Coordinates of C-alpha atoms and ligand atoms in Angstrom, one line a residue:
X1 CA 74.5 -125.4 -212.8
X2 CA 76.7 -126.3 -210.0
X3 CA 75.5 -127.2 -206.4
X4 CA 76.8 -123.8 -204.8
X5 CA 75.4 -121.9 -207.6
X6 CA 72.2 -119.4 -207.4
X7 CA 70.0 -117.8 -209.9
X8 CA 69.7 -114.0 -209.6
X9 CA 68.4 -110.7 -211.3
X10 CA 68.6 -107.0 -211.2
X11 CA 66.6 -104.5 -213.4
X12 CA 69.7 -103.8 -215.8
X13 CA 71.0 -107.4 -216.2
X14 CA 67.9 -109.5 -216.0
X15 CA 68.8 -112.9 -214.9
X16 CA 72.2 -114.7 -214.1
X17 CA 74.0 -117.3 -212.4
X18 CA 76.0 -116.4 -209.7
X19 CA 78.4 -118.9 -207.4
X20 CA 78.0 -118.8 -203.5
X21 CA 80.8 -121.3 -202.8
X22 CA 83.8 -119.9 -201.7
X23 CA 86.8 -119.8 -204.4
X24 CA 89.9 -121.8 -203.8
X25 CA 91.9 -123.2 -206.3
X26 CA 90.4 -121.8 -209.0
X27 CA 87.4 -123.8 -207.9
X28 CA 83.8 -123.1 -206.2
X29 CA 83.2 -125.2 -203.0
X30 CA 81.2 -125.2 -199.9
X31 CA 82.5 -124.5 -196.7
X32 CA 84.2 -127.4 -194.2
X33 CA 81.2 -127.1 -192.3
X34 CA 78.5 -126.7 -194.4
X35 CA 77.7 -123.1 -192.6
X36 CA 76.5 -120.3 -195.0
X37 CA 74.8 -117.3 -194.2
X38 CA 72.5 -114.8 -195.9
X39 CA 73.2 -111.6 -197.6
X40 CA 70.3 -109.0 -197.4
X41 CA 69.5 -106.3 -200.0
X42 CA 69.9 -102.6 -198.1
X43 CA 67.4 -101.1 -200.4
X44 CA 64.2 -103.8 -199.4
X45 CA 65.4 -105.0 -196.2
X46 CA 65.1 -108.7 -198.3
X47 CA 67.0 -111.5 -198.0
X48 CA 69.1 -111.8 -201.6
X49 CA 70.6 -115.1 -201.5
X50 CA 72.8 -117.5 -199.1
X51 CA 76.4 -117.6 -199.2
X52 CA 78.7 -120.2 -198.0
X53 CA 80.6 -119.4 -194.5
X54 CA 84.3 -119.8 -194.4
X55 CA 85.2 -121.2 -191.0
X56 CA 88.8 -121.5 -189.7
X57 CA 89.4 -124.5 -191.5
X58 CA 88.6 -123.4 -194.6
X59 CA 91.1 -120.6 -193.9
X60 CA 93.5 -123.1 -193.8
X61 CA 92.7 -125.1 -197.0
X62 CA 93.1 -122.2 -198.6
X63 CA 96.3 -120.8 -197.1
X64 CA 97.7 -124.4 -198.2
X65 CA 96.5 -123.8 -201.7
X66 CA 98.2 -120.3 -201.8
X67 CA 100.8 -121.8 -200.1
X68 CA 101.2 -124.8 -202.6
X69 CA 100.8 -122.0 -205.3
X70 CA 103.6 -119.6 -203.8
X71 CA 106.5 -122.6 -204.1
X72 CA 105.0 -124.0 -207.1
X73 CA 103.7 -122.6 -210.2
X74 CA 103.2 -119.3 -209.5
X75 CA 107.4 -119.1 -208.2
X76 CA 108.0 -120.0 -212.2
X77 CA 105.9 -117.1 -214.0
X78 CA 107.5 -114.7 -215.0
X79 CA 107.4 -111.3 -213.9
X80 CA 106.4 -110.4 -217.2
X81 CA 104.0 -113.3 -217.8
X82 CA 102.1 -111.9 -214.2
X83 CA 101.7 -108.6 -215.6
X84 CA 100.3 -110.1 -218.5
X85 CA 97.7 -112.5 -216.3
X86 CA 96.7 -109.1 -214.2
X87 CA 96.3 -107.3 -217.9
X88 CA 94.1 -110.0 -219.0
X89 CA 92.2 -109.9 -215.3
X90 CA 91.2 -106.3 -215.8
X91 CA 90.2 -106.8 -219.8
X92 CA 87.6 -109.9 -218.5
X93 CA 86.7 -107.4 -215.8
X94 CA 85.8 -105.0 -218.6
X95 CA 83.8 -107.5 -220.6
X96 CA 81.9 -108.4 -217.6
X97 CA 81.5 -104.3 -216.2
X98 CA 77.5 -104.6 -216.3
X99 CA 77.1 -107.8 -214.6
X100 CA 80.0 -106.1 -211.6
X101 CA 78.0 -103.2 -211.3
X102 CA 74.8 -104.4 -211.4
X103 CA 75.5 -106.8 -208.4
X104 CA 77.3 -104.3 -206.9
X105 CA 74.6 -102.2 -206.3
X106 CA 72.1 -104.8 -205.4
X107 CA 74.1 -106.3 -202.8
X108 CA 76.1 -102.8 -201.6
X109 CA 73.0 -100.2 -202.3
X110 CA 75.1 -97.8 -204.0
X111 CA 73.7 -95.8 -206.8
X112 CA 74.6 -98.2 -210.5
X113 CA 76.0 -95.3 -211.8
X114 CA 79.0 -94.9 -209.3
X115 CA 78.7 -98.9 -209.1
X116 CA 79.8 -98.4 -212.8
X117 CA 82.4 -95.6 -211.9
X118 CA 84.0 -98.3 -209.0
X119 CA 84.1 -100.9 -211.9
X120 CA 86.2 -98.5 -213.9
X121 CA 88.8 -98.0 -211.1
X122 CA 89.0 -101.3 -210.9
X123 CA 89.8 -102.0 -214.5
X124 CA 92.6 -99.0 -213.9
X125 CA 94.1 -100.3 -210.7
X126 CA 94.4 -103.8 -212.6
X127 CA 96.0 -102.1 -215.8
X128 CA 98.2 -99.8 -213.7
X129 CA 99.5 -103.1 -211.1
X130 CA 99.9 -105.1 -214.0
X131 CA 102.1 -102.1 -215.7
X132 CA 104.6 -102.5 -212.7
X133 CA 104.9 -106.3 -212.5
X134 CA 108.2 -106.4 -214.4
X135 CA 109.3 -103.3 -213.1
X136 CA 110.3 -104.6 -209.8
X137 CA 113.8 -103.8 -209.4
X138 CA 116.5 -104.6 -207.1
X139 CA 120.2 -102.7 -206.6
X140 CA 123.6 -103.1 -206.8
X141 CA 125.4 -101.6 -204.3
X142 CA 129.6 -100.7 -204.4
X143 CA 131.0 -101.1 -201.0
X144 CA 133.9 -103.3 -201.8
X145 CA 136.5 -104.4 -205.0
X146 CA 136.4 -108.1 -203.4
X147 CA 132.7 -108.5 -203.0
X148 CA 129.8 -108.2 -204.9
X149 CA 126.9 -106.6 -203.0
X150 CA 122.9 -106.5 -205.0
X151 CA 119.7 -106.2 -203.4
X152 CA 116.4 -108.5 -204.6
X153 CA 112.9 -107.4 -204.0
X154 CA 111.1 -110.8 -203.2
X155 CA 107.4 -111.0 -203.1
X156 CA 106.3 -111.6 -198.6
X157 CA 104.7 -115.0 -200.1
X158 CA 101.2 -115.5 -198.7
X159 CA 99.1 -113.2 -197.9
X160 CA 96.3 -113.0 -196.4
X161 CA 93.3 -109.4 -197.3
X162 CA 90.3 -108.3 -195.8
X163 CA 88.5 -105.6 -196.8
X164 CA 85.2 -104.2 -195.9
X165 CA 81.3 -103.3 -197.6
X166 CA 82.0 -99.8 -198.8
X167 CA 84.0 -100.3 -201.7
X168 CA 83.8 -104.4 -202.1
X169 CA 85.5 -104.1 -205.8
X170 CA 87.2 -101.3 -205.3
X171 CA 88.8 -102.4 -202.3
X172 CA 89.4 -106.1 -203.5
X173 CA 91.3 -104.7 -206.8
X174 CA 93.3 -102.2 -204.3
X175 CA 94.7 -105.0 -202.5
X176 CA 95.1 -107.8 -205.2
X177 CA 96.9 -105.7 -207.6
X178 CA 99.8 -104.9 -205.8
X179 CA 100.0 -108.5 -203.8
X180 CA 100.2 -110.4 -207.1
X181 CA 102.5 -107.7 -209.6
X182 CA 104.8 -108.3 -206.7
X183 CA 104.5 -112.4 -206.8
X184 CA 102.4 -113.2 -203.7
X185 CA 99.3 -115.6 -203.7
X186 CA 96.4 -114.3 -202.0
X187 CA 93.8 -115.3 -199.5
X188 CA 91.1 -112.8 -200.0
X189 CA 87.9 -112.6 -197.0
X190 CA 85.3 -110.3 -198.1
X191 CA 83.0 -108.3 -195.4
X192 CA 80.0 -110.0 -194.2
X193 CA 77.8 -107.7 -195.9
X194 CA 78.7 -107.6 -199.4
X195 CA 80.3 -110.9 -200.5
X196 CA 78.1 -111.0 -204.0
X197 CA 80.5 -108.9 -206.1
X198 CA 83.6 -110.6 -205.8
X199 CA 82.2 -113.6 -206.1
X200 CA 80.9 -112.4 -209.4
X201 CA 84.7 -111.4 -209.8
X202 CA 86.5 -115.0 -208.6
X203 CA 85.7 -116.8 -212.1
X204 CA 87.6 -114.0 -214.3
X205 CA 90.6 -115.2 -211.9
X206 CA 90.3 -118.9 -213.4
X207 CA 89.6 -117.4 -216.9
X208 CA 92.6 -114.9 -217.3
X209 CA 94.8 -118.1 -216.5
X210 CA 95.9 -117.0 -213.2
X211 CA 97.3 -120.9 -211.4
X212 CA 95.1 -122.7 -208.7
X213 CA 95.6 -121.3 -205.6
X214 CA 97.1 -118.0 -206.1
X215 CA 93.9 -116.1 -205.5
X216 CA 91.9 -117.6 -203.6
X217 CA 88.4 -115.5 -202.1
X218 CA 86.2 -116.3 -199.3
X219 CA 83.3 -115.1 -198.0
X220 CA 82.4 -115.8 -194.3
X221 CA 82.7 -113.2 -190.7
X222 CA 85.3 -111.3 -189.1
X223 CA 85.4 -112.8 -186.0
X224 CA 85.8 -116.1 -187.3
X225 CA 87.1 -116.4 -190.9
X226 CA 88.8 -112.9 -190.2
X227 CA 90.4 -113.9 -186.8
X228 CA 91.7 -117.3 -188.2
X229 CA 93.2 -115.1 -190.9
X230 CA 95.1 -112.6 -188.8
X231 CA 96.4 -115.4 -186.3
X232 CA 97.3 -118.4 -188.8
X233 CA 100.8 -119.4 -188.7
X234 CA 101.5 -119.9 -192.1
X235 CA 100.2 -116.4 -193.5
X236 CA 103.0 -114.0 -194.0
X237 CA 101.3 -110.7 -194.2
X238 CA 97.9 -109.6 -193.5
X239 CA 96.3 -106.4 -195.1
X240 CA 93.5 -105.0 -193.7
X241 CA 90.8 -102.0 -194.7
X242 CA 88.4 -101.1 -192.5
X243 CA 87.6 -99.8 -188.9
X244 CA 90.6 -98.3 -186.4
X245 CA 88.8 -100.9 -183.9
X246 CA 89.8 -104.3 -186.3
X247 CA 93.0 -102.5 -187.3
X248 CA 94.0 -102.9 -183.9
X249 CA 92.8 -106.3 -183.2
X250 CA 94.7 -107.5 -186.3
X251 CA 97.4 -106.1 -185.3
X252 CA 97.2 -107.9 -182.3
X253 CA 96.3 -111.1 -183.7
X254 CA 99.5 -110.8 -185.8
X255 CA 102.0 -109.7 -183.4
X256 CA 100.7 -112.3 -181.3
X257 CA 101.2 -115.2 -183.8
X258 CA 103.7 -115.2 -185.9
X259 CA 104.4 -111.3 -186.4
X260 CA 103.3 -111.9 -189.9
X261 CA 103.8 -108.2 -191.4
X262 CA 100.9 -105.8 -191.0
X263 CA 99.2 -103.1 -193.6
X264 CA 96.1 -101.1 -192.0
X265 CA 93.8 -98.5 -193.8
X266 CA 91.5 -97.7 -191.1
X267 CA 89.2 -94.8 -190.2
X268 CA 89.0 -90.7 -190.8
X269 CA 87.5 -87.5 -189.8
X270 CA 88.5 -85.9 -192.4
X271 CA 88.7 -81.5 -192.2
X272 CA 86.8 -80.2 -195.1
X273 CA 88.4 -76.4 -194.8
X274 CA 86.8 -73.1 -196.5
X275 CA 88.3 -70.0 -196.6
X276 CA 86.7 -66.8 -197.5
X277 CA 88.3 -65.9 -200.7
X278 CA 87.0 -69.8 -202.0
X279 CA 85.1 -70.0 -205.3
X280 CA 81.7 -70.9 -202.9
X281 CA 79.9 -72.6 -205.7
X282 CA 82.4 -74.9 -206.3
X283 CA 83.3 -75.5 -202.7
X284 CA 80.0 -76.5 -202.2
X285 CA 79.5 -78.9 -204.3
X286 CA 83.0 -80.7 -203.6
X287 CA 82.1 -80.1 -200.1
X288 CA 78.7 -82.1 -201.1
X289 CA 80.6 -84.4 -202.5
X290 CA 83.1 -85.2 -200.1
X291 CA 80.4 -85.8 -196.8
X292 CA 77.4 -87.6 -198.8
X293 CA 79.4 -89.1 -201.7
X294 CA 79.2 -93.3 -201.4
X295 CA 76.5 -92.3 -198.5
X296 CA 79.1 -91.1 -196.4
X297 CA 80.6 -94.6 -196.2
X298 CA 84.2 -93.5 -197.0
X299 CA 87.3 -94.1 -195.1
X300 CA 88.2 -90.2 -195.8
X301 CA 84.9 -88.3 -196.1
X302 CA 85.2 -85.1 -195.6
X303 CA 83.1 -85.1 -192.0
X304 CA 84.2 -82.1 -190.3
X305 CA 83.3 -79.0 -191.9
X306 CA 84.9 -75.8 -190.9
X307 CA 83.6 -72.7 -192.6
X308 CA 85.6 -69.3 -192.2
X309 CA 83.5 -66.4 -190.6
X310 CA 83.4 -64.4 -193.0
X311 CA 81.2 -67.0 -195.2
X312 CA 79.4 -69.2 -192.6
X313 CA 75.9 -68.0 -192.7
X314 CA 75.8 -67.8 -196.7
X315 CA 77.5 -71.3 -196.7
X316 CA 75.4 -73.4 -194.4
X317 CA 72.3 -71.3 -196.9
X318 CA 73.7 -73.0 -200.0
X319 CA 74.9 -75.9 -198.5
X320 CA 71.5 -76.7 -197.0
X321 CA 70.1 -76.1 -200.6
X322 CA 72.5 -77.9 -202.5
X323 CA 72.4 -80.9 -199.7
X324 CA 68.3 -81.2 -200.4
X325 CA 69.1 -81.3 -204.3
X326 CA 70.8 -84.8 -203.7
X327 CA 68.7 -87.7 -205.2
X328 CA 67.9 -90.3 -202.6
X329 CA 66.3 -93.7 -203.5
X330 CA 66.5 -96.9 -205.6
X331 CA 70.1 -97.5 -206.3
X332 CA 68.7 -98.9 -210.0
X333 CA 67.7 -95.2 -210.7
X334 CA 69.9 -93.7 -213.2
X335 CA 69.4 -90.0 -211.3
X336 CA 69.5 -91.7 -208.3
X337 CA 73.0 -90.3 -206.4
X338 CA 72.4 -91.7 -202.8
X339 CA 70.9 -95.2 -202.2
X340 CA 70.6 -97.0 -198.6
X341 CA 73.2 -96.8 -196.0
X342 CA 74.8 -100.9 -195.9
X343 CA 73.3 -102.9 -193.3
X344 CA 70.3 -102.3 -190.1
X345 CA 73.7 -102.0 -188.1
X346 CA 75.0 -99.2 -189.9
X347 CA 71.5 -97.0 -190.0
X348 CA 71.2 -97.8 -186.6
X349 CA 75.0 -96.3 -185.7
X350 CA 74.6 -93.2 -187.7
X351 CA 70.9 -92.6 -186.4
X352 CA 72.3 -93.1 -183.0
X353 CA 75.0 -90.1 -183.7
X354 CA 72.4 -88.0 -185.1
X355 CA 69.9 -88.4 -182.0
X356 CA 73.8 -87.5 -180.2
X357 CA 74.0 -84.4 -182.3
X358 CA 70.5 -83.4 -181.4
X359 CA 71.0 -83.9 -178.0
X360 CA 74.1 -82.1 -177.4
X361 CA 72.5 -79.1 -179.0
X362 CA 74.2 -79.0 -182.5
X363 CA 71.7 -77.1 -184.8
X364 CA 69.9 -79.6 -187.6
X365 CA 70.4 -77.3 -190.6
X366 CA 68.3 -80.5 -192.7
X367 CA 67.5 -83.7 -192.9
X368 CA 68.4 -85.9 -189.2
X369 CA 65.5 -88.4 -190.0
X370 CA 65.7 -91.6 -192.3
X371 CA 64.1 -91.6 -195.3
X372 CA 60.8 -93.6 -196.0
X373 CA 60.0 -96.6 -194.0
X374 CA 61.4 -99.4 -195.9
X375 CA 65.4 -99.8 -196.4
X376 CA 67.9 -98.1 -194.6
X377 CA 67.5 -94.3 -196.4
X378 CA 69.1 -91.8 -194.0
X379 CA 68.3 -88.2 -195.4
X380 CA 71.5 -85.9 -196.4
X381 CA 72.0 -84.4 -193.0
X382 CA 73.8 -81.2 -192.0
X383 CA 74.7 -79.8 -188.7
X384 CA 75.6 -76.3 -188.1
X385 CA 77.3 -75.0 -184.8
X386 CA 78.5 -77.5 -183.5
X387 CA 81.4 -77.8 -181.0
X388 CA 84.6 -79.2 -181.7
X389 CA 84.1 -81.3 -178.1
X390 CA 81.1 -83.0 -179.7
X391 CA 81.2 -87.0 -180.8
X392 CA 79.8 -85.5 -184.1
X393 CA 82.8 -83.6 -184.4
X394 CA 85.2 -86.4 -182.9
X395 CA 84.2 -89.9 -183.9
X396 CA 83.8 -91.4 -187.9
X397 CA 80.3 -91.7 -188.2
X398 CA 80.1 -93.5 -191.6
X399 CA 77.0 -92.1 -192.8
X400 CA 75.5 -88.9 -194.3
X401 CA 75.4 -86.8 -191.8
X402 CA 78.2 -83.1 -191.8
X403 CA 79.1 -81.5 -189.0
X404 CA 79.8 -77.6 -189.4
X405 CA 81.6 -75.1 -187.2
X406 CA 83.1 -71.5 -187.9
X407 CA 86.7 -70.4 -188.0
X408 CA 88.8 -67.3 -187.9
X409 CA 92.0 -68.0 -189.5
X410 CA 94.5 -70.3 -191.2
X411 CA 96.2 -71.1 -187.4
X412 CA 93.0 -71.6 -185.8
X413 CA 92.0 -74.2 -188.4
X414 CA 94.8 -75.9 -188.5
X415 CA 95.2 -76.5 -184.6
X416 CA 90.8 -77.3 -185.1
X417 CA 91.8 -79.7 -188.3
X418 CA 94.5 -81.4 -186.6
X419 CA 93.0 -82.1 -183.1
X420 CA 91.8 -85.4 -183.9
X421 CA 93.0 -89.5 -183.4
X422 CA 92.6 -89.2 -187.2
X423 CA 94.9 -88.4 -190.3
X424 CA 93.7 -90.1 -193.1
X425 CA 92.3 -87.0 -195.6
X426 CA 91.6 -83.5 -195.6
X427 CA 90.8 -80.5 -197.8
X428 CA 91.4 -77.2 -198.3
X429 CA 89.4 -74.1 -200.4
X430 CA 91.0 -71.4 -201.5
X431 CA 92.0 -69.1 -204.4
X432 CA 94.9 -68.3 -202.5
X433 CA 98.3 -70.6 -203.4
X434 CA 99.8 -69.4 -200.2
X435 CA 96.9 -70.4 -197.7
X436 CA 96.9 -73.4 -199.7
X437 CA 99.9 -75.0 -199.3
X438 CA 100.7 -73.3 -195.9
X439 CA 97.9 -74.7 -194.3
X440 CA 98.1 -78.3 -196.8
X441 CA 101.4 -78.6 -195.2
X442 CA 100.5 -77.9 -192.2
X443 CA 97.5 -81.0 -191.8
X444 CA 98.8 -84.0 -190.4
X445 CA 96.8 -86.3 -193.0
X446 CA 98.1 -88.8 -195.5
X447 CA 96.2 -87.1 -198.3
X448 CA 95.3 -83.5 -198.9
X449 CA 93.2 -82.2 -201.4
X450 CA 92.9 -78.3 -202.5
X451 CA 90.0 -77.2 -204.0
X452 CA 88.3 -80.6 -204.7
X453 CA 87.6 -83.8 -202.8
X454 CA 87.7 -87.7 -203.5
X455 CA 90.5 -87.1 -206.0
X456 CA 91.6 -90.7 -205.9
X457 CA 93.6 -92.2 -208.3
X458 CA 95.5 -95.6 -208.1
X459 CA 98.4 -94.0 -209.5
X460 CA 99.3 -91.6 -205.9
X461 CA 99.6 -93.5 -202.7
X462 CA 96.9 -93.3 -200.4
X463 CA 96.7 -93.9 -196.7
X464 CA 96.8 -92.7 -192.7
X465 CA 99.1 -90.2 -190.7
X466 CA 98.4 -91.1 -186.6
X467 CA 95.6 -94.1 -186.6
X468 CA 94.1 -93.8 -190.0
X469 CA 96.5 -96.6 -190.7
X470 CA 99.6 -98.3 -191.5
X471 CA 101.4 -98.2 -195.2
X472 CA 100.0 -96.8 -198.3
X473 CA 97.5 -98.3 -200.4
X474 CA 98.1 -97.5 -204.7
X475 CA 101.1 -95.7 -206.6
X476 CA 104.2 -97.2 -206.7
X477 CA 103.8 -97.3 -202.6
X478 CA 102.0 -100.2 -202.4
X479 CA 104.0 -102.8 -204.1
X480 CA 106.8 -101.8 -200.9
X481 CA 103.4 -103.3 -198.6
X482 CA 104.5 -106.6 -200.3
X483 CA 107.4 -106.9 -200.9
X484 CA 110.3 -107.7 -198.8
X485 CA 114.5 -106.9 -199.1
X486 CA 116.9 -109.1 -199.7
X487 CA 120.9 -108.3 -200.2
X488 CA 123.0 -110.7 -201.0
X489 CA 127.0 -110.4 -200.5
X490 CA 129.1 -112.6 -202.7
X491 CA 132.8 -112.6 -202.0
X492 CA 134.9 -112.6 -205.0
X493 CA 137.7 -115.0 -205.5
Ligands
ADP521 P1 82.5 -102.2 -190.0 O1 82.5 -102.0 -188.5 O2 82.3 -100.9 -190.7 O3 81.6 -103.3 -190.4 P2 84.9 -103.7 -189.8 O4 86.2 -103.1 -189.6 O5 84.2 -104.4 -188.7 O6 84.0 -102.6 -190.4 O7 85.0 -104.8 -191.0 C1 85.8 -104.7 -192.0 C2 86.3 -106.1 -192.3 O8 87.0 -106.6 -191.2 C3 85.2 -107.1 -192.7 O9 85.7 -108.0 -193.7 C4 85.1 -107.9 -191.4 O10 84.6 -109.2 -191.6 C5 86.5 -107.9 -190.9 N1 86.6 -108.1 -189.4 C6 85.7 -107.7 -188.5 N2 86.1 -108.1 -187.2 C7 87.3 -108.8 -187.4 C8 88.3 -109.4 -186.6 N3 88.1 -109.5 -185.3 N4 89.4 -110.0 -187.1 C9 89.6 -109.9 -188.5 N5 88.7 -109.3 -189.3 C10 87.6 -108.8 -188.8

């Protein structure tokens, strides 16, 4: 067993090894300084393990590795042979599924059953990036019979990803698949609070046959590791997932370095809208779905519930029954659909915007207390009435709790769904096409769904209108996040 190296178990997988260190050039070591830190289970409130702390100079041992990577072997695969490496990357990721979602849900607290669903997507977003690696096309362009004018599109070169606790796999396969089908290498920092999945991941990234150093993945804080990232002078692009609050300070850090390019997918308060005429039932449940889904830790959670009139009383009845219906507890359940909220910090934010809601006189339809007295269980919490002027209504929360006003019509919900800092997501219910796509066009959000919720896929670009964000994650949008133009004009003789 190697020195960094810890033994582990969860009640599906039993026991294993997993590596602390952190993972450059294809290799496990400890950090410059010998830090590490520990990584506590949400559902006990237990320490799990250590983890080894990346400091600033470990950034830059591994920007020199992705560096060496980017001019050396990694500049001579093929495009091809890359697509091939990110094929193989998502096969190993399907061989090793249980183990992924296993320590996914010890470490993140999310129920194993959508542990094993995140897994899945990130087989998909592997396949579906390694599917575009030779497809990265450049142009030819006519302007001239004495020149010879054709565009490349070159890979940025090093780049440098941090993404945060709700989504660790998801959101490390979101960022790697399009950095490295486009030919960057990759310096990967994982949030503080769930480090033990991709760490689980980084040896697949040796085994596919990937070269030192072009995905390297360390595990250490924001303000350190994170900050050396976003300033260091040799990274060429920094992506970034997470809060509108970092997104700004990254771009900072960036603009005031070396104006390394910048990709943000920050927060949302997303408009969940239902009309009269909507199939109820089935609005409920995505509406369900779309606040308490991941425990309300999602980027685009449908927070903001408006409810037409005409519906509101019989809603918030079957909302409120369907809501209790929700199994909280042990993520290791199988029934189990909401485990703890991440981290003491986060049930202490989102029981600090309940007591808000409370206090500003917002009515608690059910639940607004935590659940239990061990592990941070919040209970699936609605509130009804409440005004748009509330900081239920205006800031993210990131937990389980909806917020639920009434509307009139399509123009008042609109002007209500738009009135926000936010564009990330939003949602629309109702059998009619017209309302639909009148009032989908009409939301200033980079995604909208109609009669459903969550419907991600890797294939259709995702990402923020106003400051939700910068760029778009997935699709065929997300290799342009790294990739950069080049024309070239030959004269002819
Ligand atoms: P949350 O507030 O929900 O924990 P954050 O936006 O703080 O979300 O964290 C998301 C990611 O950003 C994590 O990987 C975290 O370490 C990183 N991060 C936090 N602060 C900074 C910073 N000042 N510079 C760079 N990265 C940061």
């Amino acid at each position: 067993m190697s020195a960094t190296a810890v033994n582990l178990k969860t009640p599906v997988t039993g026991d294993f090894t997993l590596n602390t260190g952190l993972f450059i050039n294809n290799e496990f070591v400890r950090g410059a300084e010998g830090k590490t830190f520990e990584v506590i289970n949400p559902t006990t409130e237990e320490v799990i393990c250590s983890v080894h702390e990346a400091t600033e100079k470990d950034v830059d041992i591994a920007v020199q590795a992705a560096r060496k990577a980017f001019e050396g072997p990694w500049s001579k695969v093929t495009p091809q042979e890359r697509g091939m490496l990110l094929l193989k990357l998502a096969d190993l990721a399907e061989k090793n599924a249980d183990l992924l979602a296993a320590v996914e849900s010890l470490d993140n607290g999310k129920s194993i059953t959508m542990a094993r669903g995140d897994v899945g997507a990130v087989i998909g977003c592997l396949r579906y990036y390694g599917g575009w690696a030779d497809k990265i096309e450049g142009k030819t362009i006519d302007i001239n019979p004495d020149m010879f004018h054709y565009t490349r599109s070159e890979p940025i070169g090093v780049c440098g990803q941090i993404i945060p606790w709700n989504f660790p796999l998801l959101m490390f396969a979101w960022k790697i698949g399009p950095a490295l089908a486009t030919g960057n290498t990759v310096v990967l920092k994982t949030a503080e609070q769930t480090p033990l999945s991709a760490l689980a991941f980084a040896p697949l990234i040796k085994e596919a046959g990937f070269p030192p150093g072009v995905l390297n993945v360390i595990t250490g804080f924001g303000k350190v590791a994170g900050a050396a990232i976003s300033s260091h002078m040799d990274i060429d692009k920094v992506a970034f997932t997470g809060s509108t609050a970092v997104g700004r300070t990254i771009m900072k850090a960036a603009a005031g370095s070396n104006l390394k390019k910048v990709t943000l997918e920050l927060g949302g308060k997303s408009p969940n809208i239902v009309f009269n005429d909507a199939d109820i039932e089935e609005a409920i449940n995505w509406v369900n779905f779309g606040i308490y889904y991941n425990h309300g830790q999602c980027c685009c959670a449908g927070s903001r519930i408006y409810v037409q009139e005409g519906i509101y009383d019989k809603f918030i009845a079957a909302f409120k029954a369907r809501a209790e219906q929700n199994k909280v507890g042990d993520p290791f359940n199988e029934e189990t659909f909401q485990g703890p909220q991440v981290s003491q910090l986060q049930f202490d934010r989102i029981m600090g915007y309940v007591k808000s809601g409370k206090d500003e006189g917002a009515t608690v339809v059910t639940g607004g207390d935590r659940l239990g007295d061990k592990g941070y269980f919040i209970k699936p919490t609605i509130f009804a009435d409440v005004r748009q002027d509330m900081k239920i209504m205006q800031e993210e929360i990131f937990g389980p709790v909806a917020a639920i006003a009434k509307f009139k019509d399509a123009d008042e919900v609109i002007k209500l769904g738009n009135d926000s800092n936010y564009g990330l997501a939003a949602a629309v219910h109702t059998k009619d096409l017209n309302t639909a796509i009148r009032v989908s066009n009409a939301l200033r959000a980079g995604t909208v769904w109609v009669n459903c919720y969550n419907a991600l896929h890797h294939q259709l670009p995702f990402g923020g209108y106003k400051e939700s964000g910068i760029g778009r994650e997935l699709g065929e949008a997300a290799l342009a996040n790294y990739t950069q133009n080049k024309s070239v004009a030959i004269k002819l003789n």
